[in-house]
Amino acid sequence: MGLFDNILGAKDYKWKFIENGYGNESSLDSTDIETFKKDPIASIARELCQNSIDARKGEEPVVVEFKSFYLNTKELPGIKELKNEMCLCRDSYEPGTKYYKKFDSMVSHLDRDQILCLRISDFNTKGLEGVATNARNKAFYYLTKGNGLTTKDNATSGGSKGIGKFASFVASDLQTVFYSTINENCEEGYLGITKLASRLLNEETGMCTTGYGYYCRTEKVLPILDKLNLDNSFNRKETGTDVYIIDFRAEDNWQYSIATKVLDSFMVAIDNGDLIVKVDDIEINKDKLKDVVYDSNIPESERKNIIGQYILLNDATVYKKEIDIKGYGIIKIKLKDFNKQEEYLATNKCIMIRYPYMKITDMKIPFAKPCSAMCIIEKNELNSILRSVENPQHTDWEPNRIQDDVELRREIKRIIKAIRNEVQLFANECLLSGENEELDIDGASEYLADGDFGGTDSDSGIEKEEKPKIMNTRRATVTNTVGDSSNENDSSYITDIGGKTDDGDDVNTTEGHNKGNGGGLHEGEGETKGYTSDGTDEILKRANLSGIKAKTLVLDKNLGKYVISFTSIYDEDNCELELFYLDDHETKYITAINKCILNGQEYEIENNIIKNIKLEKDKKYKFELETELDDIYACEVKIYANR
């Protein structure tokens, strides 16, 4: 037995591997483990910080500490039993197979003198209720024995799916974790859990294990009511919880991988002074936030996004506004636009954050001027509604998770649509309110009255001051708007909002919006289009005119009125123009066009393609369109010539 097993009472402590009662069997790569395999380091940073924030006690900031240490392997609780079980699991597979190799690797790790472990400890938190009683409706039981079970509520918690704990097992090469806590009732205890694979217990009866093992007291798998001392440098004396990841799967620069995920997911909480995170020698708090954000060790791929969040929270020239979404609650939008010298900092996305100030997802903001934005959903009914439809990783809102209430699902889709629409409208208002001529999108001011964006509200005058003010709240409405951006394919984008499916669900789709002859990609795109004028059999090719930066302006979304503007870089005769709109997955659909006017002249339209356009180099064009669209979409403009 290990040294740990020789302490007083240790004879009652052991690893117990649970029988499956002739039911389900599992493997090392079960669904709950697979959920977090994509990025295990990032997952533990996000999941464990989230759990600690949810357990906050009082007004002091929550402190979360990620501390690595080496454990003498012989001091691992119940090492002989654990190693024996891994050998039995290994030998239940054919030598050389995938799982044989995995278990053989685990066994070899336990033969080492030392193994690297990671302790994640929180402070200024409540600890886990029920550790002494093992009560089924308490936090300790749900954490250690629940799957999809939780005591958390939707309104105030960062997580409430009950499966985030599996992120810790993915970060362990032994898929073994210990949980230890002191709670507000002065109860202290711990439990070890290993997530292995089912194996045959009795060849005659066919009984197998579930794959789960518990380091516990008694046959009832009760928590051990004692102090867990795995990290000799640490001795908990206050309420809180410690998670020990055994045989930590450390990657290169793992400390900054965790720090990066913490910054990405909880920047607002840190900036508010609600959260402090320590990762070995790195400390992230409100006072040191800038130094960590601009640290050169932050991966290059994440730096723009993290710096962008910091700027939105601390720059004096950020636009701000509060908006009430359909009476469900307030959102706070922050937006920063960048000039040409700073445009490398722009993300052209809006980060969606909800109480307790945790990033959930982001949305594209398509328009011409570089920017970054942030939408914060406070502690309100709106927050609770959105929390109820998050995926297990808390990285997106998925209304289709609501299966038994069709009307509720539709309403949540309308809410998400309204939030996205408000973010886009605010971005467009900020663009048009600026004094810089760059903000006038190829003559957009010709079509809009000063300070009026076509909606029913009159409070859209946005100010940008040395100390920007938060504007008065307003009810969310869909108003006429301006917005565009050119992508790498020289296509123009406008606002990405949605429509309705046949059953009335609000989504970004083609149903019920493009009522003309469109609805599918034009089959001739990029293909043969005709013959030469002298009647020979030489075939002309329909070529996309690359390099033209077409921009779009929505004049009236309800009437489908748009303006497409661009400056030609070609001299071409007999050109054609198509307008596509995109769904959520950026699938393109041809827009049905009823009318096109340029300088008072109406152009021929055939199969929703504007025909016989003559282009002159360096000349500006503004096409006024009447389409069958009745909402705001991300769009692409394509211009072709027969060559």
XYZ file of C-alpha atoms in Angstrom:
643
model
C 0.000 0.000 0.000
C 1.090 3.596 -0.536
C 2.144 5.873 2.314
C -1.244 7.556 2.180
C -2.943 4.225 2.848
C -1.095 3.773 6.131
C -2.758 6.696 7.913
C -5.270 6.048 10.692
C -8.509 4.607 9.322
C -7.166 4.021 5.850
C -8.231 0.394 6.016
C -11.754 1.591 5.333
C -10.669 3.631 2.309
C -10.458 1.859 -1.017
C -11.168 2.008 -4.727
C -14.558 0.513 -5.481
C -15.454 -0.327 -9.091
C -19.175 -0.392 -9.645
C -21.077 -3.319 -11.162
C -23.298 -2.468 -14.113
C -26.176 -4.729 -13.102
C -26.099 -6.348 -16.548
C -26.816 -2.946 -18.051
C -24.828 -0.491 -20.128
C -21.107 -0.770 -20.742
C -18.761 2.116 -21.545
C -15.300 2.717 -22.958
C -12.570 5.241 -22.272
C -14.005 7.426 -25.040
C -17.577 7.718 -23.799
C -19.773 10.588 -24.975
C -19.269 12.695 -21.844
C -15.487 12.489 -22.300
C -15.599 13.150 -26.055
C -17.500 16.400 -25.452
C -14.368 18.098 -24.104
C -11.605 16.404 -26.098
C -11.214 19.146 -28.682
C -9.356 21.437 -26.279
C -9.029 19.917 -22.785
C -6.786 22.652 -21.345
C -9.192 25.373 -22.415
C -12.139 23.315 -21.186
C -10.876 22.974 -17.614
C -10.099 26.707 -17.489
C -13.597 27.592 -18.589
C -15.560 24.950 -16.698
C -13.779 25.218 -13.350
C -13.738 29.022 -13.259
C -17.417 28.976 -14.114
C -18.165 26.567 -11.236
C -16.229 28.739 -8.807
C -18.017 31.927 -9.857
C -21.344 30.164 -9.345
C -20.279 29.306 -5.754
C -19.275 32.873 -4.835
C -19.649 33.833 -1.174
C -20.129 37.480 -0.277
C -18.843 40.492 -2.192
C -15.145 39.666 -2.312
C -13.841 38.520 -5.720
C -13.666 34.803 -6.358
C -10.073 33.578 -6.519
C -9.258 30.527 -8.633
C -5.773 29.025 -8.434
C -4.316 26.585 -10.983
C -1.219 25.129 -9.335
C 0.941 22.344 -10.761
C 2.930 20.024 -8.508
C 4.661 16.652 -8.623
C 3.203 13.807 -6.590
C 5.282 10.839 -5.485
C 3.378 8.091 -7.271
C 3.447 5.746 -4.284
C 1.508 8.418 -2.341
C -1.421 8.331 -4.736
C -4.395 7.064 -2.676
C -5.078 3.377 -3.364
C -2.438 3.132 -6.070
C -2.202 -0.678 -5.963
C -5.946 -1.135 -6.475
C -6.048 1.522 -9.198
C -3.119 0.033 -11.077
C -4.590 -3.451 -10.808
C -7.889 -2.265 -12.291
C -6.089 -0.623 -15.199
C -4.218 -3.866 -15.862
C -7.507 -5.800 -15.866
C -9.040 -3.299 -18.266
C -5.986 -3.504 -20.514
C -6.046 -7.296 -20.584
C -9.689 -7.342 -21.635
C -8.535 -6.087 -25.058
C -6.378 -7.764 -27.676
C -2.700 -6.719 -27.495
C -1.859 -4.012 -29.987
C -5.413 -2.638 -30.231
C -6.283 1.000 -29.479
C -7.567 0.549 -25.943
C -4.954 -2.034 -25.003
C -2.313 0.578 -25.833
C -4.125 3.300 -23.893
C -4.430 1.239 -20.732
C -0.857 -0.011 -21.083
C 0.258 3.622 -21.177
C -1.712 4.340 -18.006
C -0.053 1.420 -16.221
C 3.384 2.610 -17.305
C 2.646 6.087 -15.929
C 1.897 4.579 -12.529
C 5.326 2.901 -12.639
C 7.024 6.300 -12.616
C 8.516 7.744 -9.447
C 6.534 10.964 -9.825
C 3.551 12.185 -11.804
C 2.581 15.764 -12.605
C -0.727 16.845 -11.083
C -2.783 20.034 -11.260
C -4.658 21.457 -8.289
C -7.496 23.882 -9.017
C -8.615 25.620 -5.833
C -11.183 28.353 -5.295
C -11.477 30.869 -2.476
C -14.237 33.222 -1.302
C -16.614 30.441 -2.282
C -19.166 28.366 -0.358
C -17.725 24.916 -0.831
C -19.913 21.943 -1.709
C -22.991 21.171 0.347
C -23.708 17.593 1.378
C -20.194 16.196 1.670
C -20.888 14.805 5.168
C -24.367 13.437 4.474
C -23.940 12.372 0.830
C -27.470 13.771 0.321
C -28.752 13.143 -3.201
C -30.033 16.693 -3.730
C -26.838 18.473 -2.719
C -23.915 19.858 -4.698
C -21.250 17.324 -3.647
C -23.405 14.388 -4.691
C -24.296 15.941 -8.052
C -20.662 16.794 -8.772
C -19.289 13.359 -7.937
C -22.141 11.028 -8.884
C -24.479 12.976 -11.129
C -24.591 12.988 -14.923
C -26.744 15.820 -16.205
C -27.788 16.577 -12.605
C -27.240 19.988 -11.035
C -28.401 22.271 -8.229
C -27.758 25.381 -10.309
C -30.478 27.650 -11.612
C -30.644 29.248 -15.032
C -30.961 32.820 -13.856
C -27.689 33.272 -11.975
C -25.375 30.382 -12.817
C -22.688 30.196 -15.441
C -23.341 26.495 -15.910
C -26.185 24.172 -15.108
C -25.964 21.207 -17.472
C -24.225 18.968 -14.951
C -21.631 17.573 -17.379
C -18.886 20.222 -17.294
C -17.001 18.190 -14.699
C -15.939 15.719 -17.377
C -13.508 18.332 -18.728
C -11.222 17.528 -15.770
C -11.068 13.825 -16.663
C -10.035 14.669 -20.237
C -7.089 16.663 -18.855
C -5.846 13.616 -16.900
C -3.775 10.920 -18.614
C -5.188 8.521 -16.032
C -8.726 9.950 -16.335
C -8.624 10.231 -12.548
C -9.724 13.202 -10.436
C -10.091 13.893 -6.699
C -12.637 16.362 -5.303
C -12.131 17.873 -1.854
C -14.133 20.567 -0.069
C -14.839 22.508 3.115
C -18.335 23.975 3.112
C -20.162 26.666 5.108
C -21.378 24.051 7.606
C -17.726 23.283 8.445
C -18.060 19.866 6.812
C -14.879 18.529 5.242
C -14.375 15.581 2.943
C -13.237 14.213 -0.398
C -13.831 11.530 -2.994
C -11.629 10.145 -5.772
C -13.124 9.203 -9.146
C -11.593 7.371 -12.094
C -13.350 7.115 -15.438
C -12.001 3.964 -17.105
C -13.882 1.330 -19.132
C -16.240 -1.562 -18.472
C -14.640 -4.961 -18.014
C -15.963 -8.436 -17.300
C -16.275 -9.246 -13.600
C -17.695 -12.746 -13.819
C -17.389 -14.838 -16.943
C -20.183 -17.189 -15.906
C -22.769 -14.547 -15.066
C -21.623 -11.936 -17.582
C -21.569 -9.166 -14.972
C -19.359 -6.200 -15.932
C -18.220 -2.952 -14.346
C -19.628 0.421 -15.336
C -16.106 1.749 -15.904
C -16.397 4.094 -12.920
C -14.271 3.696 -9.828
C -14.470 5.630 -6.535
C -11.878 6.086 -3.830
C -14.255 6.155 -0.888
C -15.236 4.736 2.492
C -17.590 1.752 2.867
C -19.444 -0.206 0.217
C -21.947 2.639 -0.191
C -19.306 4.829 -1.874
C -19.482 7.516 0.800
C -17.114 10.522 0.839
C -14.069 10.295 3.094
C -14.584 12.787 5.933
C -10.984 13.824 6.239
C -8.502 16.282 4.772
C -6.893 15.411 1.445
C -3.185 16.227 1.351
C -1.818 15.581 -2.113
C -0.045 18.920 -2.627
C 2.367 19.319 0.303
C 2.594 23.074 -0.298
C -1.124 23.585 0.263
C -3.351 23.313 3.339
C -6.965 24.485 3.019
C -8.278 26.296 6.086
C -11.301 28.113 4.647
C -14.415 27.240 2.689
C -13.971 26.293 -0.932
C -13.280 23.390 -3.248
C -10.130 21.728 -4.576
C -10.022 19.656 -7.747
C -6.950 17.464 -8.226
C -6.266 16.319 -11.789
C -3.995 13.293 -11.460
C -1.260 12.815 -14.083
C -2.050 16.180 -15.680
C -1.837 16.164 -19.458
C 0.322 19.282 -19.699
C 1.050 20.691 -23.121
C 3.794 23.171 -23.970
C 3.092 26.613 -22.527
C -0.014 25.229 -20.784
C -0.008 28.051 -18.248
C -0.628 30.589 -20.982
C -3.160 28.307 -22.638
C -5.204 28.462 -19.438
C -4.565 32.181 -18.997
C -5.668 32.810 -22.577
C -8.924 30.903 -22.132
C -9.610 32.682 -18.867
C -9.095 36.047 -20.543
C -11.250 35.090 -23.496
C -14.095 33.708 -21.378
C -14.096 35.916 -18.273
C -12.555 39.256 -19.265
C -15.595 41.213 -18.098
C -15.715 39.427 -14.720
C -12.008 40.145 -14.174
C -12.342 43.772 -15.275
C -15.319 44.186 -12.924
C -13.205 42.914 -10.032
C -15.371 39.812 -9.596
C -12.683 37.247 -10.463
C -8.963 36.752 -9.827
C -7.145 33.840 -11.457
C -3.665 32.534 -10.644
C -1.920 30.060 -12.960
C 1.337 29.010 -11.312
C 3.268 32.306 -11.354
C 0.807 34.219 -13.557
C -1.780 36.338 -11.740
C -4.731 37.836 -13.611
C -6.647 40.515 -11.729
C -8.178 43.892 -12.468
C -4.966 45.802 -11.694
C -2.681 43.482 -13.681
C -5.111 42.807 -16.513
C -3.426 45.031 -19.086
C -0.001 43.473 -18.530
C -1.336 39.953 -19.103
C -3.466 40.949 -22.094
C -0.438 42.391 -23.885
C 1.966 39.655 -22.772
C 3.849 38.289 -25.772
C 3.277 34.735 -24.501
C -0.420 34.946 -25.353
C -0.813 32.873 -28.549
C -0.830 35.010 -31.666
C -4.068 33.431 -32.862
C -5.904 34.700 -29.763
C -4.263 38.077 -29.200
C -6.549 40.164 -31.404
C -9.682 38.883 -29.730
C -8.318 39.332 -26.205
C -6.892 42.789 -26.857
C -10.180 43.679 -28.550
C -12.132 42.808 -25.402
C -9.753 44.804 -23.228
C -10.082 47.858 -25.473
C -13.881 47.661 -25.392
C -13.818 47.648 -21.587
C -11.194 50.371 -21.088
C -10.989 52.690 -24.105
C -12.507 56.144 -23.503
C -13.845 56.436 -27.066
C -16.050 53.338 -27.076
C -19.687 53.788 -28.107
C -22.190 52.479 -25.531
C -25.905 51.822 -25.438
C -28.493 49.988 -23.331
C -31.457 48.316 -25.031
C -34.472 46.471 -23.643
C -35.086 43.259 -25.601
C -38.843 42.697 -25.911
C -39.343 43.450 -22.247
C -37.255 40.462 -21.128
C -34.252 42.441 -19.967
C -31.479 44.890 -20.726
C -28.471 44.301 -22.937
C -25.467 46.613 -22.924
C -23.637 47.062 -26.217
C -20.135 48.456 -26.542
C -18.543 49.196 -29.909
C -15.172 50.537 -30.992
C -14.438 51.583 -34.558
C -10.868 51.732 -35.839
C -9.110 53.962 -38.348
C -6.837 52.626 -41.067
C -3.793 52.718 -38.794
C -5.523 50.621 -36.124
C -7.686 48.349 -38.250
C -5.430 45.350 -37.518
C -6.975 45.369 -34.018
C -10.542 45.025 -35.289
C -12.254 41.650 -34.937
C -15.387 42.664 -36.884
C -17.324 40.549 -34.381
C -19.548 41.144 -31.394
C -18.735 39.004 -28.354
C -21.891 37.829 -26.597
C -21.481 37.744 -22.810
C -24.046 36.866 -20.176
C -24.140 37.061 -16.416
C -22.052 36.013 -14.488
C -20.030 37.763 -17.198
C -18.968 34.743 -19.170
C -18.462 34.737 -22.930
C -20.858 32.425 -24.748
C -20.386 33.058 -28.464
C -19.778 35.806 -30.993
C -21.480 37.117 -34.112
C -20.109 38.692 -37.245
C -20.687 42.397 -37.744
C -20.671 42.969 -41.504
C -19.974 46.508 -42.592
C -17.254 48.502 -44.265
C -15.423 50.086 -41.341
C -13.245 47.898 -39.043
C -14.635 47.508 -35.538
C -15.031 45.305 -32.461
C -18.120 44.997 -30.275
C -19.396 43.420 -27.083
C -22.934 42.650 -25.937
C -23.439 42.077 -22.190
C -26.628 40.438 -20.938
C -27.228 41.227 -17.300
C -28.803 39.213 -14.476
C -32.390 39.214 -15.693
C -35.092 37.083 -17.332
C -33.357 37.368 -20.690
C -30.222 35.837 -19.190
C -32.246 32.952 -17.760
C -33.996 32.276 -21.074
C -30.761 32.147 -23.063
C -29.042 30.041 -20.424
C -31.738 27.401 -20.833
C -30.798 26.748 -24.481
C -27.005 26.736 -24.260
C -25.076 23.684 -25.400
C -23.144 21.680 -22.757
C -19.915 23.561 -23.485
C -21.724 26.923 -23.063
C -20.414 28.143 -26.414
C -23.670 28.741 -28.304
C -27.417 29.211 -27.972
C -29.377 26.386 -29.561
C -33.163 26.955 -29.379
C -33.867 23.590 -31.000
C -32.943 22.050 -27.656
C -36.495 23.008 -26.660
C -38.404 19.949 -27.885
C -41.702 19.943 -26.011
C -42.834 23.574 -26.376
C -42.931 24.774 -29.969
C -44.098 28.278 -29.123
C -41.360 28.728 -26.513
C -38.766 27.587 -29.052
C -40.071 30.105 -31.584
C -40.053 32.894 -29.022
C -36.448 32.166 -28.018
C -35.447 32.261 -31.687
C -37.171 35.627 -31.986
C -35.299 36.858 -28.907
C -31.907 35.782 -30.289
C -32.789 37.367 -33.621
C -33.750 40.611 -31.884
C -30.441 40.733 -29.993
C -28.410 40.166 -33.152
C -30.476 42.747 -35.007
C -29.991 45.340 -32.277
C -26.233 44.799 -32.284
C -26.136 45.319 -36.039
C -28.404 48.373 -35.918
C -26.294 49.972 -33.211
C -23.135 49.305 -35.202
C -24.670 50.947 -38.247
C -25.872 53.928 -36.214
C -22.369 54.418 -34.842
C -20.907 54.343 -38.349
C -23.282 56.950 -39.668
C -22.942 59.201 -36.621
C -19.196 59.713 -37.069
C -17.706 62.875 -38.514
C -15.108 60.990 -40.511
C -15.951 60.868 -44.205
C -14.946 57.204 -44.199
C -18.211 56.459 -42.454
C -20.349 57.562 -45.430
C -20.792 54.326 -47.345
C -20.578 55.496 -50.952
C -23.236 58.150 -50.615
C -25.456 56.539 -47.999
C -26.238 60.000 -46.653
C -28.117 60.789 -49.861
C -30.786 58.285 -48.860
C -31.088 58.972 -45.121
C -32.284 62.009 -43.229
C -29.949 63.329 -40.535
C -30.248 61.247 -37.391
C -33.108 59.148 -38.813
C -32.569 55.503 -39.587
C -36.055 54.721 -40.781
C -37.370 53.278 -37.525
C -40.041 54.349 -35.089
C -37.603 55.465 -32.397
C -36.020 58.890 -32.329
C -33.283 58.365 -29.743
C -30.648 57.022 -32.138
C -28.303 59.989 -31.944
C -25.060 58.343 -30.870
C -22.379 60.416 -29.209
C -18.705 59.690 -29.039
C -16.992 61.660 -26.316
C -13.805 61.560 -24.290
C -15.959 59.783 -21.713
C -18.674 58.069 -23.710
C -22.092 58.034 -22.128
C -24.547 55.165 -22.010
C -27.599 56.092 -24.039
C -31.152 55.767 -22.789
C -32.688 52.342 -23.125
C -35.164 51.633 -25.913
C -37.339 48.725 -26.932
C -35.817 46.473 -29.579
C -37.264 47.042 -33.042
C -36.099 46.152 -36.537
C -35.375 49.392 -38.386
C -33.985 50.329 -41.764
C -30.253 50.229 -41.611
C -26.969 50.553 -43.396
C -24.328 47.896 -43.303
C -21.756 46.265 -45.506
C -18.403 44.645 -45.764
C -16.434 43.065 -48.538
C -15.064 39.573 -48.056
C -12.096 37.853 -49.573
C -14.150 36.870 -52.628
C -14.963 40.501 -53.430
C -18.554 39.967 -52.351
C -20.505 42.467 -50.288
C -22.113 41.562 -46.982
C -25.039 43.191 -45.225
C -26.836 42.421 -42.000
C -27.295 38.760 -41.106
C -30.824 38.439 -39.690
C -33.403 35.707 -40.210
C -36.779 34.701 -41.505
C -39.364 32.007 -40.752
C -39.588 28.326 -41.487
C -42.787 26.630 -42.548
C -43.712 25.990 -38.918
C -43.135 29.612 -37.994
C -39.733 29.289 -36.341
C -37.536 32.358 -36.723
C -34.251 31.364 -38.330
C -31.937 32.580 -41.047
C -33.457 30.734 -43.961
C -34.941 31.180 -47.388
C -38.520 30.293 -46.534
C -41.106 33.037 -46.910
C -38.755 35.870 -47.825
C -37.570 35.616 -51.399
C -40.896 35.211 -53.152
C -39.871 35.647 -56.779
C -38.083 33.320 -59.147
C -34.998 32.953 -56.987
C -34.352 30.472 -54.214
C -31.479 28.522 -55.753
C -28.044 29.258 -57.083
C -27.986 30.368 -60.694
C -26.679 27.334 -62.547
C -24.807 29.347 -65.116
C -22.483 30.949 -62.623
C -18.990 30.819 -64.086
C -20.163 28.766 -67.073
C -20.606 29.280 -70.821
C -22.902 32.175 -71.698
C -22.989 32.832 -75.495
C -21.282 33.307 -78.850
C -19.155 35.999 -80.466
C -20.907 38.780 -82.382
C -19.654 37.596 -85.800
C -21.658 34.380 -85.544
C -18.744 31.955 -85.237
C -18.790 29.046 -82.805
C -16.308 30.690 -80.456
C -17.816 30.554 -76.970
C -17.539 33.408 -74.463
C -17.041 32.657 -70.789
C -19.077 34.303 -68.049
C -16.294 35.625 -65.809
C -16.601 37.076 -62.323
C -15.114 40.588 -62.198
C -12.876 40.220 -59.168
C -11.580 43.211 -57.248
C -14.751 45.295 -57.339
C -15.688 46.196 -53.769
C -19.461 46.372 -53.988
C -21.325 47.738 -50.963
C -24.982 47.559 -50.023
C -27.469 49.876 -48.345
C -30.889 48.776 -47.082
C -33.341 51.586 -47.792
C -36.485 49.816 -46.635
C -36.354 46.218 -45.415
C -40.140 45.838 -45.466
C -40.381 46.885 -49.132
C -37.164 45.120 -50.127
C -35.462 48.328 -51.329
C -31.684 48.244 -51.564
C -28.848 50.271 -53.033
C -25.739 48.572 -54.417
C -22.788 50.906 -54.882
C -19.270 50.416 -56.191
C -16.493 52.004 -58.201
C -15.590 50.094 -61.329
C -11.986 49.118 -61.997
C -12.844 47.836 -65.482
C -14.035 49.043 -68.863
C -16.607 46.416 -69.856
C -19.751 46.134 -71.988
C -22.742 43.823 -71.457
C -22.056 43.049 -67.810
C -24.481 41.310 -65.467
C -25.141 41.681 -61.750
C -26.571 39.171 -59.256
C -27.498 39.675 -55.614
C -27.336 36.662 -53.283
C -28.500 36.418 -49.691
C -27.000 34.040 -47.123
C -28.451 31.866 -44.378
C -26.841 31.109 -40.994
C -24.459 28.612 -42.611
C -23.517 31.124 -45.327
C -25.331 29.103 -47.976
C -26.135 31.405 -50.887
C -29.525 31.930 -52.515
C -30.363 34.163 -55.484
C -32.375 37.240 -54.556
C -35.512 37.823 -56.599
C -35.150 41.309 -58.139
C -38.250 43.121 -59.449
C -36.736 46.398 -60.561
C -33.322 48.043 -61.048
C -32.707 51.738 -61.727
C -29.405 53.541 -62.377
C -29.446 57.315 -62.909
C -33.130 57.197 -63.757
C -32.734 54.410 -66.317
C -34.485 51.095 -65.683
C -32.436 48.016 -66.523
C -33.514 44.701 -67.994
C -33.862 41.817 -65.511
C -33.854 38.215 -66.654
C -34.062 35.322 -64.186
C -33.200 37.767 -61.377
C -30.022 38.865 -63.178
C -29.553 42.542 -64.071
C -28.495 42.620 -67.747
C -26.644 44.849 -70.218
C -24.633 46.922 -67.766
C -21.836 49.033 -69.218
C -18.944 49.767 -66.862
C -16.324 52.494 -67.139
C -13.123 52.388 -65.145
C -13.010 54.642 -62.038
C -16.683 55.554 -62.398
C -19.016 55.224 -59.400
C -22.324 53.338 -59.731
C -25.383 53.280 -57.460
C -28.056 50.752 -58.452
C -31.440 51.146 -56.743
C -33.173 47.765 -56.430
C -36.634 46.560 -55.540
C -36.420 42.955 -54.364
C -38.639 40.286 -52.841
C -36.662 40.269 -49.581
C -38.623 41.410 -46.542
C -35.964 41.176 -43.872
C -32.284 41.992 -43.404
C -29.729 39.410 -44.532
C -26.044 39.002 -45.144
C -25.714 39.399 -48.912
C -23.179 38.989 -51.695
C -22.961 41.012 -54.887
C -21.413 39.409 -57.952
C -20.695 41.173 -61.242
C -19.881 39.260 -64.439
C -18.632 40.021 -67.934
C -18.707 37.791 -71.024
C -15.127 37.288 -72.140
